[in-house]
Every structure is written in structure tokens, then in C-alpha cells.
């Protein structure tokens, strides 16, 4: 756990959240400022700031997290599809520096040029 990290504080139960899934390595919460009709965050329990901070063993953790997301998406009613976003750093607009995967869906989405 890292001090001053909002997702570590949520994991520790110090900040309330709407948790829809949890296992030994990850949890999934509703995003507090949804950017789509359905917007959740899949968050590793271990604090990684960025993908570049992960070791090979950590990447195994991340692979298992990605493998869990389809079942969580089904539970969220996203059978028609969804988008995963992992912001990395300032240019991507990352605001919480604890690795997380956005799960977005609930309507058809464009894929605009950025
Ligand atoms: P990013 O910009 O990729 O770092 O995304 C951070 C996300 O965390 C944003 O979509 C925020 O709305 C969301 N967020 C920040 N604080 C909380 C919180 N306490 N509970 C749920 N989501 C949060």
C-alpha cells in the first residue's frame, strides 16, 4: 500500500467505493465520474505506478487481471462489447498513478483520431 494513493485507500477500505468484483489480486469499482453509460475500473491490489514499473512476475499478475475482465464485463451487462483503456502518464491524461484498466461500454463508441 502506498500513502496518498486513492486506489490503495479504497483497497484498504478507507475510502468508500462501489465494488462489483474482488479476488486475491484485483478489484473492480464503479468510476466516480463515468465517461460512458457503463464505466468501471479494474485495479491491481499491488501498487504499480505505471506499466514500466512492473517486473516479469508482475506482468503475470496483469495477464491474469486481463483474463478476468471478460467475466466481469458479462456481469456488468456488456455482452455487446466494451472498450479497455490504460492511460500511461501525463500526455494520456492519467490522473491516478496506480495502474488501472478502464472498462467502458453501454453504447456504441466511435474510435476517433486523437
Ligand atoms: P486516469 O485518468 O486514467 O488516471 O483515471 C482515473 C479514474 O479514476 C478517473 O476516471 C476518475 O474518475 C476515477 N476516480 C478517481 N477517484 C475515484 C474514486 N474515489 N472512486 C472511483 N473512481 C475514482
mmCIF file of C-alpha atoms and ligand atoms in Angstrom:
data_model
loop_
_atom_site.group_PDB
_atom_site.id
_atom_site.type_symbol
_atom_site.label_atom_id
_atom_site.label_comp_id
_atom_site.label_asym_id
_atom_site.label_seq_id
_atom_site.Cartn_x
_atom_site.Cartn_y
_atom_site.Cartn_z
ATOM 1 C CA UNK A 1 0.000 0.000 0.000
ATOM 2 C CA UNK A 2 1.218 3.473 -0.873
ATOM 3 C CA UNK A 3 0.381 6.523 1.204
ATOM 4 C CA UNK A 4 -1.618 9.212 -0.585
ATOM 5 C CA UNK A 5 -2.853 6.769 -3.235
ATOM 6 C CA UNK A 6 -6.624 6.882 -3.652
ATOM 7 C CA UNK A 7 -6.853 3.334 -5.038
ATOM 8 C CA UNK A 8 -4.698 1.910 -2.210
ATOM 9 C CA UNK A 9 -7.007 3.723 0.248
ATOM 10 C CA UNK A 10 -10.066 2.191 -1.467
ATOM 11 C CA UNK A 11 -8.465 -1.245 -1.304
ATOM 12 C CA UNK A 12 -7.816 -0.731 2.433
ATOM 13 C CA UNK A 13 -11.456 0.284 2.968
ATOM 14 C CA UNK A 14 -10.510 3.843 3.973
ATOM 15 C CA UNK A 15 -12.459 5.404 1.084
ATOM 16 C CA UNK A 16 -15.872 4.016 0.095
ATOM 17 C CA UNK A 17 -16.426 2.585 -3.374
ATOM 18 C CA UNK A 18 -18.992 0.624 -5.338
ATOM 19 C CA UNK A 19 -17.094 -2.650 -5.668
ATOM 20 C CA UNK A 20 -18.528 -5.175 -8.111
ATOM 21 C CA UNK A 21 -15.726 -7.774 -8.089
ATOM 22 C CA UNK A 22 -12.767 -8.738 -5.917
ATOM 23 C CA UNK A 23 -10.246 -11.569 -5.783
ATOM 24 C CA UNK A 24 -6.752 -12.016 -4.314
ATOM 25 C CA UNK A 25 -5.029 -9.848 -6.921
ATOM 26 C CA UNK A 26 -7.584 -7.263 -8.101
ATOM 27 C CA UNK A 27 -10.839 -5.438 -7.541
ATOM 28 C CA UNK A 28 -13.293 -3.651 -9.817
ATOM 29 C CA UNK A 29 -15.112 -0.450 -8.813
ATOM 30 C CA UNK A 30 -17.547 1.942 -10.451
ATOM 31 C CA UNK A 31 -15.790 5.067 -11.727
ATOM 32 C CA UNK A 32 -16.818 8.091 -9.660
ATOM 33 C CA UNK A 33 -17.015 10.306 -12.793
ATOM 34 C CA UNK A 34 -18.293 7.980 -15.511
ATOM 35 C CA UNK A 35 -17.272 8.814 -19.092
ATOM 36 C CA UNK A 36 -19.671 6.271 -20.634
ATOM 37 C CA UNK A 37 -23.036 4.764 -19.580
ATOM 38 C CA UNK A 38 -21.079 1.906 -18.009
ATOM 39 C CA UNK A 39 -17.646 2.820 -16.602
ATOM 40 C CA UNK A 40 -15.702 0.668 -14.158
ATOM 41 C CA UNK A 41 -12.047 0.405 -13.173
ATOM 42 C CA UNK A 42 -10.142 -2.883 -12.824
ATOM 43 C CA UNK A 43 -7.389 -2.236 -10.283
ATOM 44 C CA UNK A 44 -4.500 -4.476 -9.178
ATOM 45 C CA UNK A 45 -4.220 -4.692 -5.378
ATOM 46 C CA UNK A 46 -0.465 -4.191 -5.661
ATOM 47 C CA UNK A 47 0.521 -0.602 -6.242
ATOM 48 C CA UNK A 48 2.135 -0.145 -9.642
ATOM 49 C CA UNK A 49 2.509 3.419 -10.800
ATOM 50 C CA UNK A 50 2.967 2.582 -14.486
ATOM 51 C CA UNK A 51 3.359 -0.474 -16.715
ATOM 52 C CA UNK A 52 7.063 0.343 -16.952
ATOM 53 C CA UNK A 53 7.435 -0.276 -13.199
ATOM 54 C CA UNK A 54 6.379 -3.920 -13.483
ATOM 55 C CA UNK A 55 8.713 -6.899 -13.311
ATOM 56 C CA UNK A 56 8.173 -10.100 -15.301
ATOM 57 C CA UNK A 57 6.372 -11.641 -12.303
ATOM 58 C CA UNK A 58 4.146 -8.586 -12.038
ATOM 59 C CA UNK A 59 3.230 -8.937 -15.703
ATOM 60 C CA UNK A 60 1.892 -12.403 -14.948
ATOM 61 C CA UNK A 61 -0.388 -10.696 -12.405
ATOM 62 C CA UNK A 62 -1.517 -8.268 -15.099
ATOM 63 C CA UNK A 63 -2.194 -11.091 -17.564
ATOM 64 C CA UNK A 64 -4.479 -12.760 -15.043
ATOM 65 C CA UNK A 65 -6.256 -9.447 -14.429
ATOM 66 C CA UNK A 66 -6.924 -9.036 -18.156
ATOM 67 C CA UNK A 67 -8.118 -12.653 -18.328
ATOM 68 C CA UNK A 68 -10.647 -11.936 -15.542
ATOM 69 C CA UNK A 69 -12.151 -8.855 -17.208
ATOM 70 C CA UNK A 70 -14.441 -10.674 -19.712
ATOM 71 C CA UNK A 71 -16.357 -12.412 -16.895
ATOM 72 C CA UNK A 72 -16.652 -9.103 -15.020
ATOM 73 C CA UNK A 73 -17.845 -7.392 -18.228
ATOM 74 C CA UNK A 74 -20.534 -10.071 -18.620
ATOM 75 C CA UNK A 75 -21.634 -9.378 -15.060
ATOM 76 C CA UNK A 76 -21.865 -5.669 -15.964
ATOM 77 C CA UNK A 77 -24.154 -6.442 -18.924
ATOM 78 C CA UNK A 78 -21.551 -5.638 -21.576
ATOM 79 C CA UNK A 79 -22.261 -8.640 -23.824
ATOM 80 C CA UNK A 80 -22.459 -6.298 -26.836
ATOM 81 C CA UNK A 81 -18.868 -5.126 -26.376
ATOM 82 C CA UNK A 82 -16.748 -2.749 -24.364
ATOM 83 C CA UNK A 83 -13.517 -0.795 -24.538
ATOM 84 C CA UNK A 84 -10.480 -1.103 -22.249
ATOM 85 C CA UNK A 85 -8.237 1.923 -21.725
ATOM 86 C CA UNK A 86 -4.981 2.074 -19.764
ATOM 87 C CA UNK A 87 -3.749 5.655 -19.514
ATOM 88 C CA UNK A 88 0.018 5.968 -19.068
ATOM 89 C CA UNK A 89 1.401 9.312 -17.975
ATOM 90 C CA UNK A 90 0.579 12.953 -18.399
ATOM 91 C CA UNK A 91 0.041 13.077 -22.169
ATOM 92 C CA UNK A 92 -2.591 10.338 -21.803
ATOM 93 C CA UNK A 93 -4.321 12.356 -19.086
ATOM 94 C CA UNK A 94 -3.564 9.876 -16.306
ATOM 95 C CA UNK A 95 -4.742 11.347 -13.000
ATOM 96 C CA UNK A 96 -4.365 8.413 -10.596
ATOM 97 C CA UNK A 97 -0.856 6.951 -10.623
ATOM 98 C CA UNK A 98 -1.848 3.446 -9.548
ATOM 99 C CA UNK A 99 -2.196 1.253 -12.620
ATOM 100 C CA UNK A 100 -5.823 0.656 -13.596
ATOM 101 C CA UNK A 101 -7.810 -0.530 -16.581
ATOM 102 C CA UNK A 102 -10.892 1.441 -17.571
ATOM 103 C CA UNK A 103 -13.833 -0.743 -18.657
ATOM 104 C CA UNK A 104 -16.159 1.390 -20.782
ATOM 105 C CA UNK A 105 -19.386 0.431 -22.519
ATOM 106 C CA UNK A 106 -23.137 0.651 -22.608
ATOM 107 C CA UNK A 107 -23.383 2.210 -26.059
ATOM 108 C CA UNK A 108 -21.613 2.098 -29.438
ATOM 109 C CA UNK A 109 -18.405 4.133 -29.415
ATOM 110 C CA UNK A 110 -16.511 5.911 -32.171
ATOM 111 C CA UNK A 111 -12.782 5.416 -32.405
ATOM 112 C CA UNK A 112 -11.738 8.992 -33.171
ATOM 113 C CA UNK A 113 -8.373 10.162 -34.370
ATOM 114 C CA UNK A 114 -6.631 11.615 -31.352
HETATM 115 P P1 LIG B 1 -6.946 8.063 -15.179
HETATM 116 O O1 LIG B 1 -7.262 9.440 -15.693
HETATM 117 O O2 LIG B 1 -6.723 7.039 -16.253
HETATM 118 O O3 LIG B 1 -5.825 8.113 -14.162
HETATM 119 O O4 LIG B 1 -8.274 7.587 -14.455
HETATM 120 C C1 LIG B 1 -8.544 7.767 -13.107
HETATM 121 C C2 LIG B 1 -10.009 7.491 -12.923
HETATM 122 O O5 LIG B 1 -10.245 7.299 -11.544
HETATM 123 C C3 LIG B 1 -10.911 8.643 -13.376
HETATM 124 O O6 LIG B 1 -11.828 8.177 -14.371
HETATM 125 C C4 LIG B 1 -11.626 9.060 -12.098
HETATM 126 O O7 LIG B 1 -12.972 9.431 -12.309
HETATM 127 C C5 LIG B 1 -11.521 7.805 -11.249
HETATM 128 N N1 LIG B 1 -11.554 8.031 -9.805
HETATM 129 C C6 LIG B 1 -10.817 8.918 -9.082
HETATM 130 N N2 LIG B 1 -11.119 8.818 -7.771
HETATM 131 C C7 LIG B 1 -12.052 7.819 -7.671
HETATM 132 C C8 LIG B 1 -12.769 7.243 -6.574
HETATM 133 N N3 LIG B 1 -12.582 7.650 -5.314
HETATM 134 N N4 LIG B 1 -13.647 6.256 -6.847
HETATM 135 C C9 LIG B 1 -13.858 5.838 -8.114
HETATM 136 N N5 LIG B 1 -13.210 6.335 -9.187
HETATM 137 C C10 LIG B 1 -12.327 7.328 -8.965
#
